PDB file of C-alpha atoms and ligand atoms in Angstrom:
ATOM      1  CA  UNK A  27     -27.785   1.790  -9.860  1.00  0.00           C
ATOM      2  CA  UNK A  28     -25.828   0.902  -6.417  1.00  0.00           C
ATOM      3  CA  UNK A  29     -27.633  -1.966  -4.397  1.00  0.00           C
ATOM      4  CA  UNK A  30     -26.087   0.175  -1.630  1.00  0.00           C
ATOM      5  CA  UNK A  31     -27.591  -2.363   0.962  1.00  0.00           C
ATOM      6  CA  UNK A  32     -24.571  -4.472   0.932  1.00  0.00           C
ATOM      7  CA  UNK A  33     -21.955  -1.909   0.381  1.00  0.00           C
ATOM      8  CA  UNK A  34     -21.510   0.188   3.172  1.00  0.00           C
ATOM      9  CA  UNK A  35     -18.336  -2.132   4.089  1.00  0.00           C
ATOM     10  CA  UNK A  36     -16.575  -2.044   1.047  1.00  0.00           C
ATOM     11  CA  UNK A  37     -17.005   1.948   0.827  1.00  0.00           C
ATOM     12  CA  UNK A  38     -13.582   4.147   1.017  1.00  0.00           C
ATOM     13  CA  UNK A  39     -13.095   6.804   3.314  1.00  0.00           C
ATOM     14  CA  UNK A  40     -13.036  10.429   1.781  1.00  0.00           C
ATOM     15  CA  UNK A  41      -9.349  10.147   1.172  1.00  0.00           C
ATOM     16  CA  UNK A  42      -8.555   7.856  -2.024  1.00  0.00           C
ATOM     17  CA  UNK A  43     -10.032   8.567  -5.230  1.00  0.00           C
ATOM     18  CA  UNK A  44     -10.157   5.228  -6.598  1.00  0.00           C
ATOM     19  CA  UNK A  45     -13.095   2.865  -5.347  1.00  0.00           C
ATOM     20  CA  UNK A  46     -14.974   6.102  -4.844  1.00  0.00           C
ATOM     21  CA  UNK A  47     -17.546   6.006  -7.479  1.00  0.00           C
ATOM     22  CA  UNK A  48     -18.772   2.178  -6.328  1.00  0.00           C
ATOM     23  CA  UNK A  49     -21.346  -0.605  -7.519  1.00  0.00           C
ATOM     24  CA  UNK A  50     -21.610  -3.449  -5.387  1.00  0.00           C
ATOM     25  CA  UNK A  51     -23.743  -6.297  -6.854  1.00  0.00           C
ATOM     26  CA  UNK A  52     -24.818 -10.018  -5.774  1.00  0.00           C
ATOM     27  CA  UNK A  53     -23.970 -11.363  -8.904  1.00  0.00           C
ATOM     28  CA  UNK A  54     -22.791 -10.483 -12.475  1.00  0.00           C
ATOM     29  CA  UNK A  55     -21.709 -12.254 -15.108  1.00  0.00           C
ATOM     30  CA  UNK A  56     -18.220 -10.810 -15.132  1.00  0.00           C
ATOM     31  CA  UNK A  57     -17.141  -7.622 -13.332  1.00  0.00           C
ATOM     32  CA  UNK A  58     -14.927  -6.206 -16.263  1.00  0.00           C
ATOM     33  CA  UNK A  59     -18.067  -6.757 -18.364  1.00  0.00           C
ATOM     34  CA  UNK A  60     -20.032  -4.791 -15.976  1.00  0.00           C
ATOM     35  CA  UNK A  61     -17.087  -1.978 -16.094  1.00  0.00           C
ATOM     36  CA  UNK A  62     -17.038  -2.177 -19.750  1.00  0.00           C
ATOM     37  CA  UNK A  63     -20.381  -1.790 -20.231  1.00  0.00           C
ATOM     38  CA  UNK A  64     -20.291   1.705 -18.340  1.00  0.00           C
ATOM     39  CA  UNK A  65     -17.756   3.063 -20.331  1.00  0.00           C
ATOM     40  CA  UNK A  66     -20.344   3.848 -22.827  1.00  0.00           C
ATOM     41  CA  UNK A  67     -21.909   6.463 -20.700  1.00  0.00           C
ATOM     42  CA  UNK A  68     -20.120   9.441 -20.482  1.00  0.00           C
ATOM     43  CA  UNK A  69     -17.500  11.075 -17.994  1.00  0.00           C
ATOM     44  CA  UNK A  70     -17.078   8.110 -15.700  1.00  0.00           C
ATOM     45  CA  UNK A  71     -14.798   8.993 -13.506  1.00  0.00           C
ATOM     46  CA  UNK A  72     -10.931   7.390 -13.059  1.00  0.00           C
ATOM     47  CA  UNK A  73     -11.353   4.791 -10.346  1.00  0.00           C
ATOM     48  CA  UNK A  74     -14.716   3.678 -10.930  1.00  0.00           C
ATOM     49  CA  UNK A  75     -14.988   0.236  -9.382  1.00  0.00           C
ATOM     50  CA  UNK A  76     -17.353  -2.535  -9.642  1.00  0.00           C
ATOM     51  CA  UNK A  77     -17.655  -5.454  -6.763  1.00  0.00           C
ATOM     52  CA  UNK A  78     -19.887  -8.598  -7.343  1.00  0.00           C
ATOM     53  CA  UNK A  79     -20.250 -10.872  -4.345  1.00  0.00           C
ATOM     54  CA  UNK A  80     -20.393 -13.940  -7.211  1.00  0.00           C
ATOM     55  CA  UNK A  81     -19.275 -14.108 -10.847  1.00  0.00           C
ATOM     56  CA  UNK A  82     -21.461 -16.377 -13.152  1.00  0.00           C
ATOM     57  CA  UNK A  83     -18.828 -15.851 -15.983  1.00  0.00           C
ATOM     58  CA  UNK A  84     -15.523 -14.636 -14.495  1.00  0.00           C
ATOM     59  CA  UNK A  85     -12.927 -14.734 -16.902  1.00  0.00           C
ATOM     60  CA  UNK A  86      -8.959 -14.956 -16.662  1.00  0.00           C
ATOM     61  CA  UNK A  87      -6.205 -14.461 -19.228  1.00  0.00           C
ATOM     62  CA  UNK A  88      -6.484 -15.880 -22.500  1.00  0.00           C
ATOM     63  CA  UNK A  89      -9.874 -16.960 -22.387  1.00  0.00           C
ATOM     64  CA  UNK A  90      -9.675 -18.617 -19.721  1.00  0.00           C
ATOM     65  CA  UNK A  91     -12.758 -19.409 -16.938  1.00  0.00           C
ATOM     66  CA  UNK A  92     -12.418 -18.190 -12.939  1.00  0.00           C
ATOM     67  CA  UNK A  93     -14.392 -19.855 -10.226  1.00  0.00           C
ATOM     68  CA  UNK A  94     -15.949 -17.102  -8.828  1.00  0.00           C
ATOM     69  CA  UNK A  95     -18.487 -18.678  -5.933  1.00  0.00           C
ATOM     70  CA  UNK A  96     -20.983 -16.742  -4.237  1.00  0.00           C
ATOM     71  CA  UNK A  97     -19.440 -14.611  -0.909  1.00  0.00           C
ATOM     72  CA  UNK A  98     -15.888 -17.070  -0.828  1.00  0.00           C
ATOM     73  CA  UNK A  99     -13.911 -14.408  -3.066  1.00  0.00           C
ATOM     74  CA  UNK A 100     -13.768 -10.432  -4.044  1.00  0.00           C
ATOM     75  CA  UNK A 101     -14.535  -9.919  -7.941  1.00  0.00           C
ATOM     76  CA  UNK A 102     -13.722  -6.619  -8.267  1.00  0.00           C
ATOM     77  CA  UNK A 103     -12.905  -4.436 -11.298  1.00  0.00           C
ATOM     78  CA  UNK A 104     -11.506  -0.918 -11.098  1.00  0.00           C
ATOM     79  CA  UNK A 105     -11.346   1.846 -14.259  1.00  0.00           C
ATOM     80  CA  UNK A 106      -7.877   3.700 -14.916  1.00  0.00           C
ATOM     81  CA  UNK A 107      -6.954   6.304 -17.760  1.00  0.00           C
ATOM     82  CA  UNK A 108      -3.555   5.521 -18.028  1.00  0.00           C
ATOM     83  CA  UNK A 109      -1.714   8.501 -20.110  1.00  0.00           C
ATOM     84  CA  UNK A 110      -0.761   6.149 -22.673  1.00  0.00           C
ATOM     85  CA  UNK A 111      -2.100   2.529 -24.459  1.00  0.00           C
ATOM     86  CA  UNK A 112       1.372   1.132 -24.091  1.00  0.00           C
ATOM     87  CA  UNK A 113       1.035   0.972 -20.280  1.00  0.00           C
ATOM     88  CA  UNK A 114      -1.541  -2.372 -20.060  1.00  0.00           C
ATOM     89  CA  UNK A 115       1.498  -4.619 -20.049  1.00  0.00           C
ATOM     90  CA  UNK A 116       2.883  -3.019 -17.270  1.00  0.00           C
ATOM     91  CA  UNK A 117      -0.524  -2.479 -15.261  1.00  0.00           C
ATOM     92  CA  UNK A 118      -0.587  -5.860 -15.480  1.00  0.00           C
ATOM     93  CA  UNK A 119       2.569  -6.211 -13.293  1.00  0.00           C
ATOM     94  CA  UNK A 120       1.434  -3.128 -11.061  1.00  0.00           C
ATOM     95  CA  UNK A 121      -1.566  -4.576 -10.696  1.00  0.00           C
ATOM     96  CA  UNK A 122      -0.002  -7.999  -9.052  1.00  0.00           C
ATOM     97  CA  UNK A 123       2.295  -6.061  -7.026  1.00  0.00           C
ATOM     98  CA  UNK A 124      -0.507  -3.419  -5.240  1.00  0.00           C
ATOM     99  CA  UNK A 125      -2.145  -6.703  -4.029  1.00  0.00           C
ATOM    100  CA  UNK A 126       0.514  -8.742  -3.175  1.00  0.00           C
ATOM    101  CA  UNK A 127       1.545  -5.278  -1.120  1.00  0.00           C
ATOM    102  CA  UNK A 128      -1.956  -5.350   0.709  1.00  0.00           C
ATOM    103  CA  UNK A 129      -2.119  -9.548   1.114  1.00  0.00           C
ATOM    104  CA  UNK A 130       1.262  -9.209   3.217  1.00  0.00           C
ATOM    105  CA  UNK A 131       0.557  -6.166   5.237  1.00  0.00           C
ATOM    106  CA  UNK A 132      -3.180  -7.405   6.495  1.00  0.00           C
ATOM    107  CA  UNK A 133      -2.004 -11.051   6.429  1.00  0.00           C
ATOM    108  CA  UNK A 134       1.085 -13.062   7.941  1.00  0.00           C
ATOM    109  CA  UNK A 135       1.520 -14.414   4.370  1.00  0.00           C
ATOM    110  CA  UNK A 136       4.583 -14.617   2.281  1.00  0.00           C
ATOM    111  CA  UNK A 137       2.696 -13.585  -0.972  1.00  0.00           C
ATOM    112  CA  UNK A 138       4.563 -13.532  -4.424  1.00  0.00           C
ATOM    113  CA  UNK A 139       3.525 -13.051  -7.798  1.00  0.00           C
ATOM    114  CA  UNK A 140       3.847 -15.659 -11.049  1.00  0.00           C
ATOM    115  CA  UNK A 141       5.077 -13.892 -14.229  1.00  0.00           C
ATOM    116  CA  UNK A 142       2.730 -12.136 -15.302  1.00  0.00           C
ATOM    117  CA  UNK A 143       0.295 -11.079 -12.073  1.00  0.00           C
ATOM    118  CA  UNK A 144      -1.048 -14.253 -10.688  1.00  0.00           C
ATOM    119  CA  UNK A 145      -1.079 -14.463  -6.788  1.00  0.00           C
ATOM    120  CA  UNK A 146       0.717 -17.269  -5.551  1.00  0.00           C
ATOM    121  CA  UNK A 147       1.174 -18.535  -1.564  1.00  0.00           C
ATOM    122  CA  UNK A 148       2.492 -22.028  -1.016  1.00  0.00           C
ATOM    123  CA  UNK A 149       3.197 -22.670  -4.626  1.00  0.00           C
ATOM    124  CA  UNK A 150      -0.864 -22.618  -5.292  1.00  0.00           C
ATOM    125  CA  UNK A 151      -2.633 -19.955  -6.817  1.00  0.00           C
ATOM    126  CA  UNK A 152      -4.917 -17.627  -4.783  1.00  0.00           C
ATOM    127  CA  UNK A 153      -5.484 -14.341  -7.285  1.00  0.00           C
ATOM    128  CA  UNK A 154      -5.738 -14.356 -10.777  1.00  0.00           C
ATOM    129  CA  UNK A 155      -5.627 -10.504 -12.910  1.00  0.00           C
ATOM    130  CA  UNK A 156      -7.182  -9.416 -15.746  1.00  0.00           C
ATOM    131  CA  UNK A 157      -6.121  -6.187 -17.758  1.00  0.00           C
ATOM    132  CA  UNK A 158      -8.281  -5.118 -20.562  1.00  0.00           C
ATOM    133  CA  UNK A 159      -7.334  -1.547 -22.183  1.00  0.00           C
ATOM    134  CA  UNK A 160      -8.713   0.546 -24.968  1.00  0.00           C
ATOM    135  CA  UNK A 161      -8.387   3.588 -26.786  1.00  0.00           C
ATOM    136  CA  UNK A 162     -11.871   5.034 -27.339  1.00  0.00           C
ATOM    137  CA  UNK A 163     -13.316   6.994 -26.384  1.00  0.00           C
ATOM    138  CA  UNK A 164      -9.800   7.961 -24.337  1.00  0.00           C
ATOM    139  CA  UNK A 165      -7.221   5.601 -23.133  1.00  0.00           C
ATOM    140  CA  UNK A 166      -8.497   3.091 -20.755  1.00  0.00           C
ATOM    141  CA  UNK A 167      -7.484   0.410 -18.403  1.00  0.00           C
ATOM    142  CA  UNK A 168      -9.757  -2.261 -16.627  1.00  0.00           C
ATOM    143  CA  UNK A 169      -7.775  -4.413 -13.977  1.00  0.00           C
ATOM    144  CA  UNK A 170     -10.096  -7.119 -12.550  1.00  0.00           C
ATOM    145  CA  UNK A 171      -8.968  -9.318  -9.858  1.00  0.00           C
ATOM    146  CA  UNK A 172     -10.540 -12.470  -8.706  1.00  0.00           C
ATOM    147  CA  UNK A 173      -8.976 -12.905  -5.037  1.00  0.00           C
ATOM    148  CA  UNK A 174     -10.012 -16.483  -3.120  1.00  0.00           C
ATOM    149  CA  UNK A 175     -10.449 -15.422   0.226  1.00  0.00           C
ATOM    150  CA  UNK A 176     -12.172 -18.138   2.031  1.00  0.00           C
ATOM    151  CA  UNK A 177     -13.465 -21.340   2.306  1.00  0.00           C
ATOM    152  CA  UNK A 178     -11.827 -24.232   0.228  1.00  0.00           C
ATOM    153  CA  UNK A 179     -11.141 -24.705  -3.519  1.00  0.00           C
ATOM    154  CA  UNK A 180     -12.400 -27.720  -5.388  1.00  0.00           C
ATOM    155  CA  UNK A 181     -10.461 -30.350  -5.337  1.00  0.00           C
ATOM    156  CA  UNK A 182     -10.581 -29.464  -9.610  1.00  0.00           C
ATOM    157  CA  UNK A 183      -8.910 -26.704  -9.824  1.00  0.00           C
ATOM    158  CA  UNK A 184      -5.562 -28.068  -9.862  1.00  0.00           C
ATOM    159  CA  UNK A 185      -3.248 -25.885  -7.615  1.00  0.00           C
ATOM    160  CA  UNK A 186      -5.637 -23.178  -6.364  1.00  0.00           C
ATOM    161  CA  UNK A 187      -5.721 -22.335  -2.864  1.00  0.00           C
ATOM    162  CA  UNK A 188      -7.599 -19.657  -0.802  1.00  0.00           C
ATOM    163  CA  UNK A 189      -6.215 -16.792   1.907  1.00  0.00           C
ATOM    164  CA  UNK A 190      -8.412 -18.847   4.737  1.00  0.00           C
ATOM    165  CA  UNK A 191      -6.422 -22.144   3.751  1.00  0.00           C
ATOM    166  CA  UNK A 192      -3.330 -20.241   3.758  1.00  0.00           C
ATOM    167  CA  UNK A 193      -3.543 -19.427   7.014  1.00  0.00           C
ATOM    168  CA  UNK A 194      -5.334 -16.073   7.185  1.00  0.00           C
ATOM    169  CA  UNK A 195      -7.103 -15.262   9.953  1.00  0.00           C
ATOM    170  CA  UNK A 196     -10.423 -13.379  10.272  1.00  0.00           C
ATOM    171  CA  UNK A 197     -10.204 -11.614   7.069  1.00  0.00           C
ATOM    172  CA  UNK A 198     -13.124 -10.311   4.773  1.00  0.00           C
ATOM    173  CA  UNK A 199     -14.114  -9.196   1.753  1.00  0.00           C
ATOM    174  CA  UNK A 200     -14.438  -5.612   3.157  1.00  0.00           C
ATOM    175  CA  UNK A 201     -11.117  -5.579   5.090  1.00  0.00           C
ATOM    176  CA  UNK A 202      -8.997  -7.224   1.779  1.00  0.00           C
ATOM    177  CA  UNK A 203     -10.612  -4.184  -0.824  1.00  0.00           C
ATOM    178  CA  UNK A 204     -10.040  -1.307   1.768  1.00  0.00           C
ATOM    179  CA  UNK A 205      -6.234  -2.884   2.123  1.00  0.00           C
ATOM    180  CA  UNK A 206      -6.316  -2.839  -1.788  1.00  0.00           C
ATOM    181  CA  UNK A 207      -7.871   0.020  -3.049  1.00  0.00           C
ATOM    182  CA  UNK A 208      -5.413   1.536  -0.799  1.00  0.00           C
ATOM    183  CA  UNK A 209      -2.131   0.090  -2.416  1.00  0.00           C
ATOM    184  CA  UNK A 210      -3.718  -0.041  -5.755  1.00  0.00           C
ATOM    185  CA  UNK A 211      -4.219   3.505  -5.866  1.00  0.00           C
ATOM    186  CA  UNK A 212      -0.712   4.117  -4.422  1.00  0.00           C
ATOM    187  CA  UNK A 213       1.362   2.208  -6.473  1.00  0.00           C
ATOM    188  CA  UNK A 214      -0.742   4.200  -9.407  1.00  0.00           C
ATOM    189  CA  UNK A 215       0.234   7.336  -8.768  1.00  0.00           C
ATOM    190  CA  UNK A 216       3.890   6.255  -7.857  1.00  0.00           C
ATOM    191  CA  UNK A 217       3.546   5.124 -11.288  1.00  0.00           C
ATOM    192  CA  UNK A 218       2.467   7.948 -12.861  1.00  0.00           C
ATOM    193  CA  UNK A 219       5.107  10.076 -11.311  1.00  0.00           C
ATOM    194  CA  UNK A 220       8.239   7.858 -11.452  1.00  0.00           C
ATOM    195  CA  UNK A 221       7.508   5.435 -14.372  1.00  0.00           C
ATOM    196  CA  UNK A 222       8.081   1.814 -14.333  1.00  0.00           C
ATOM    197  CA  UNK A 223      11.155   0.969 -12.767  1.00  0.00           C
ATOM    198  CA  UNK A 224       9.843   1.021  -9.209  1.00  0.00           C
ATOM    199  CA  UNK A 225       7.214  -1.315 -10.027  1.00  0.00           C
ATOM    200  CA  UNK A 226       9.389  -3.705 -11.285  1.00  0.00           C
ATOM    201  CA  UNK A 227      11.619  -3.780  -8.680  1.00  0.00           C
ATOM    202  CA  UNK A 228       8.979  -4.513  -6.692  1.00  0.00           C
ATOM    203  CA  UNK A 229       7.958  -7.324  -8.782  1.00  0.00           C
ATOM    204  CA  UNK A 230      11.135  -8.636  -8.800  1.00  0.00           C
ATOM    205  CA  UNK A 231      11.462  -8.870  -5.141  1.00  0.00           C
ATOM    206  CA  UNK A 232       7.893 -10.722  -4.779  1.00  0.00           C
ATOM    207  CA  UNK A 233       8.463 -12.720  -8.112  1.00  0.00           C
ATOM    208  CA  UNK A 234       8.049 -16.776  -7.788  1.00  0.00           C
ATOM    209  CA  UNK A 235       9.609 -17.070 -11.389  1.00  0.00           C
ATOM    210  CA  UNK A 236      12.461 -15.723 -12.010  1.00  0.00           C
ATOM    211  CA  UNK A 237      15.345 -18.157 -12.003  1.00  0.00           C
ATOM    212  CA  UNK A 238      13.475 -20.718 -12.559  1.00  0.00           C
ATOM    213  CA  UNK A 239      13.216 -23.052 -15.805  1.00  0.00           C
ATOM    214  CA  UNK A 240      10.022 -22.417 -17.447  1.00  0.00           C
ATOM    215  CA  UNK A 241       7.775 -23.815 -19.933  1.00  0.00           C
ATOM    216  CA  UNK A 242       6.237 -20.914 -22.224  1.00  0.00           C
ATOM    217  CA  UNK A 243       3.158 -21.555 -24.192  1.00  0.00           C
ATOM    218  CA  UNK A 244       2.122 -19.370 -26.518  1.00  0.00           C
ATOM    219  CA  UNK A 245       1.231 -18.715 -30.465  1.00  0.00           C
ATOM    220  CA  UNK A 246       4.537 -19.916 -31.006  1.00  0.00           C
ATOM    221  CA  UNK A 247       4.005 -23.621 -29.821  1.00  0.00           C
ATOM    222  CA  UNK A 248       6.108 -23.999 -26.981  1.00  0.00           C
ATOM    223  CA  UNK A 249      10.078 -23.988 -24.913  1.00  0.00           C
ATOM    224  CA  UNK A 250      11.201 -24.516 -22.344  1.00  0.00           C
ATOM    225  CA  UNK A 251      14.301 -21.879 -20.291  1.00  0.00           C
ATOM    226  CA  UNK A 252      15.237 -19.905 -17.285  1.00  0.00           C
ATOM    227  CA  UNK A 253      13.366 -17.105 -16.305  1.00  0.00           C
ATOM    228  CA  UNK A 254      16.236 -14.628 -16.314  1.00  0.00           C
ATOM    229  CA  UNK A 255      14.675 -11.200 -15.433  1.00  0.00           C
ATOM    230  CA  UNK A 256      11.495  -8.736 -16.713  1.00  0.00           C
ATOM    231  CA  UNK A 257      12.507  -5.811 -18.915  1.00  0.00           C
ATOM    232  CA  UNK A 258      11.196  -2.554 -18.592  1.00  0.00           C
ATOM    233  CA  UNK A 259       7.919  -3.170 -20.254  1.00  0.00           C
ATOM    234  CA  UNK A 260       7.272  -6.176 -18.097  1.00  0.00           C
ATOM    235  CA  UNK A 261       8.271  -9.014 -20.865  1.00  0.00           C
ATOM    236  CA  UNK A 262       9.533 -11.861 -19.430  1.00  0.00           C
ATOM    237  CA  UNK A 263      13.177 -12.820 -20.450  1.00  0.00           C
ATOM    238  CA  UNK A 264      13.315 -16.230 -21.017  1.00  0.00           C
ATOM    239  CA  UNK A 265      16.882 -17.687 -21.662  1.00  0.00           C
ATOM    240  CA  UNK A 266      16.635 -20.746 -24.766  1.00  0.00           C
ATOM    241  CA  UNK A 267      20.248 -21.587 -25.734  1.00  0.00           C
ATOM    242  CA  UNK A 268      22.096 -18.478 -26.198  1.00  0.00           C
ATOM    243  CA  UNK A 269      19.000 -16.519 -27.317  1.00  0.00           C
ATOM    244  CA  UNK A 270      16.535 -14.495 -24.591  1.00  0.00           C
ATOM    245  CA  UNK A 271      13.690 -14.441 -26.252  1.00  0.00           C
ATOM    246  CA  UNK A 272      11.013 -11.645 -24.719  1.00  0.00           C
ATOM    247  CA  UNK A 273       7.712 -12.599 -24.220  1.00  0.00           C
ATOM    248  CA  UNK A 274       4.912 -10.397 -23.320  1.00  0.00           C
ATOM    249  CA  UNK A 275       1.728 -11.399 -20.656  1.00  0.00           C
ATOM    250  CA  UNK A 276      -1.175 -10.737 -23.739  1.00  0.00           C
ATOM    251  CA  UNK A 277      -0.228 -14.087 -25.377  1.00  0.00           C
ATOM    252  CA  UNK A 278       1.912 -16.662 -23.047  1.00  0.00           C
ATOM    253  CA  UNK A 279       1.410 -18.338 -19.870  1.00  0.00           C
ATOM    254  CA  UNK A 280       4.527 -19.789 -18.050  1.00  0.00           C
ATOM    255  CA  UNK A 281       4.172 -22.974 -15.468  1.00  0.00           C
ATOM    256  CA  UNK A 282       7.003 -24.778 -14.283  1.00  0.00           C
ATOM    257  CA  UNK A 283       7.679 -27.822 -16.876  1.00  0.00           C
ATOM    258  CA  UNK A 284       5.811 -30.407 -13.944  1.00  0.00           C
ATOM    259  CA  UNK A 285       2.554 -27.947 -14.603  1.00  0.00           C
ATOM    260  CA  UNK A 286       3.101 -26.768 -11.351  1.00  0.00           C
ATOM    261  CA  UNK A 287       2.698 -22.561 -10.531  1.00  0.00           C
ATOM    262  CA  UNK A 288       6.203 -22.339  -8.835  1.00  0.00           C
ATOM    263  CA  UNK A 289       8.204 -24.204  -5.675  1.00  0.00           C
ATOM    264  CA  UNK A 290       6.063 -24.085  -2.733  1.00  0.00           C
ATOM    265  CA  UNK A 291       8.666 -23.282  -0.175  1.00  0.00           C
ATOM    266  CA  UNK A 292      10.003 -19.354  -0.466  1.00  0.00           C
ATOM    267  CA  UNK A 293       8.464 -16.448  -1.183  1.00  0.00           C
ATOM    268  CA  UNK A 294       5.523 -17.516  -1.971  1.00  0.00           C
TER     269      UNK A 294
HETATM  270  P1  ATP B 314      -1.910 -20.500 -15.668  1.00  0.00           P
HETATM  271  O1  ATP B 314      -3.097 -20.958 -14.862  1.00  0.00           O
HETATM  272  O2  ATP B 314      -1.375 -21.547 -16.568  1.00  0.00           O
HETATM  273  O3  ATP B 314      -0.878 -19.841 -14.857  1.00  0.00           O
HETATM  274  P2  ATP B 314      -2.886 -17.973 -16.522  1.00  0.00           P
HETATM  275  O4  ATP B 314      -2.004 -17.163 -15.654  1.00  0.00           O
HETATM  276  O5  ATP B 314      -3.054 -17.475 -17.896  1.00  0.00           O
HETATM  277  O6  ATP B 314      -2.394 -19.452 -16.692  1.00  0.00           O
HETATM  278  P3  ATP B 314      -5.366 -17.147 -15.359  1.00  0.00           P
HETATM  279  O7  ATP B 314      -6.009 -16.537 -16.518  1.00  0.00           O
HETATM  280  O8  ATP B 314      -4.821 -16.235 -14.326  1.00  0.00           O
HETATM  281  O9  ATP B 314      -4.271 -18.208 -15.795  1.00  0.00           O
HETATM  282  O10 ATP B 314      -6.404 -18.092 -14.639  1.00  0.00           O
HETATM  283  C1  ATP B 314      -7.139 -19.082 -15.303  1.00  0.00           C
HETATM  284  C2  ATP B 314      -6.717 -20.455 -14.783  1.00  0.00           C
HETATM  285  O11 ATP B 314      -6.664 -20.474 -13.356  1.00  0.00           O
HETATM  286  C3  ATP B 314      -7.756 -21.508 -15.138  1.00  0.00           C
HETATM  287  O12 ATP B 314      -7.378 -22.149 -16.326  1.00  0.00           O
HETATM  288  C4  ATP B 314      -7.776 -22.479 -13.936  1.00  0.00           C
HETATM  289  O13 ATP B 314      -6.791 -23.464 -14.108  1.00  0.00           O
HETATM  290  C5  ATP B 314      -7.315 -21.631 -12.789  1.00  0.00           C
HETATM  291  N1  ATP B 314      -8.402 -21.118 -11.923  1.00  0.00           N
HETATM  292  C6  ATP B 314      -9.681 -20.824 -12.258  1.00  0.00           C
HETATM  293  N2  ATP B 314     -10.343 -20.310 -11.208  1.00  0.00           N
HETATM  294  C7  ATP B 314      -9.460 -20.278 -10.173  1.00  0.00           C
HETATM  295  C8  ATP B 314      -9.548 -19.845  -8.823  1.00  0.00           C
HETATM  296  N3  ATP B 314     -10.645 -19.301  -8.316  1.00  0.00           N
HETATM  297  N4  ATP B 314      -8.419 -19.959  -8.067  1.00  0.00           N
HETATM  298  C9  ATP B 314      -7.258 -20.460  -8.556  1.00  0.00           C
HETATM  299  N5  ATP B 314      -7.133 -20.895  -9.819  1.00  0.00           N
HETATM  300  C10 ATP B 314      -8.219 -20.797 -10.626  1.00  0.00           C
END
């Protein structure tokens, strides 16, 4: 069911495939819950995107809760089939880097990305990622993406800020998913056809963590090194003495050892 009254913006010209097959809702509890919940019908098709105008429930990594308000932000999850399971770390990355793409080109923001895919401007965080993947009943990828777009953040959410108090000007929820259903589905197929390397040199040019020192938590407690470079598969290098220790974006968030995202002057 499409409540198609409030959708006509956020629909995609006959061009792109992805966004195509389109539920807009008011609210929802989470929008990769929503997703999920279709894949049990059959032959959904690759692209299949769900937008909620509010999330009651929105969810970021590890468990963690997004503030999702009612019209301020665009909660939108999108369905891949990428050819193989391995790929979720490195949607994740792709992922950051197709919206950090369309945040520069409709914006005059300096947008970067903190290891693994969270939107950063100013040093604050504006876009958080979520990649869920599966095997059944075929390899599957949901990326969700929580995007702050306007208004203000509470004054609780410790360094959050939104596009609006960035400095964007006249930008909507419509405009932003047209911009990034756009590069999302570009960067895809790029994918599909070169492999990962060009996505992470992109991520390395927008990145807001390499080179600096880190503190890694994870199942492993924590430590504290420099963020030398990603590999291939999107782990973070992290050097600790003369070790560099991988660490990959299911299990371990990175902040700089102050708790802060990243430096607020340069990209980013
Ligand atoms: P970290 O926040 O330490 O970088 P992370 O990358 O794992 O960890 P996410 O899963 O992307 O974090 O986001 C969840 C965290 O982001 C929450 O714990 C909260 O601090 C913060 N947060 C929640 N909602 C928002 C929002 N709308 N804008 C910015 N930050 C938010």
């Amino acid at each position: 069911m499409s409540d198609n009254f409030m959708d006509e913006g956020f629909r995609r010209d006959e061009s792109g495939w992805l966004g195509q097959d389109l539920r807009v809702f008011p609210t929802v509890g989470s929008t990769n819950h929503v997703l999920r919940e279709r894949l049990k019908e059959e032959n959904v098709p690759p692209g299949a995107t769900i937008i909620a105008l509010e999330q009651t429930q929105g969810r970021g990594r590890l468990g963690r809760s997004w503030w999702s308000p009612p019209g301020r932000g665009l909660y939108v999850s999108t369905l891949l089939y990428p050819p193989r399971l391995q790929h979720a770390g490195i949607l994740s990355l792709l992922a950051a880097v197709a919206l950090t793409d369309a945040v520069r080109r409709i914006t005059n923001l300096t947008a970067g990305i903190k290891w693994p895919n969270d939107g950063i401007i100013q040093g604050k965080k504006y876009a958080g990622i979520l990649v869920e993947a599966g095997t059944a009943p075929i390899s599957w990828a949901i990326v969700g993406m929580g995007i702050n777009v306007t208004g203000q953040v509470p004054g609780d959410i410790a360094h959050a800020i939104t596009l609006e108090q960035a400095g964007a000007k006249k930008l909507t929820l419509e405009l932003l998913w047209q911009a990034l259903a756009h590069d999302l589905e570009a960067r895809y197929e790029s994918w599909l056809v070169e492999g990962n390397a060009g996505i992470i040199e992109a991520w390395r040019a927008y990145s807001v963590t390499l080179g600096q020192i880190v503190l890694a938590q994870g199942p492993f407690g924590q430590f504290t090194g420099r963020a030398e470079d990603v590999d291939e598969e999107g782990r973070l290098l992290i050097r600790h003495g003369s070790s560099l220790i991988p660490v990959s974006s299911g299990e371990v968030s990175v902040r700089a050892p102050d708790g802060s995202y990243a430096p607020s002057s340069g990209a980013g």
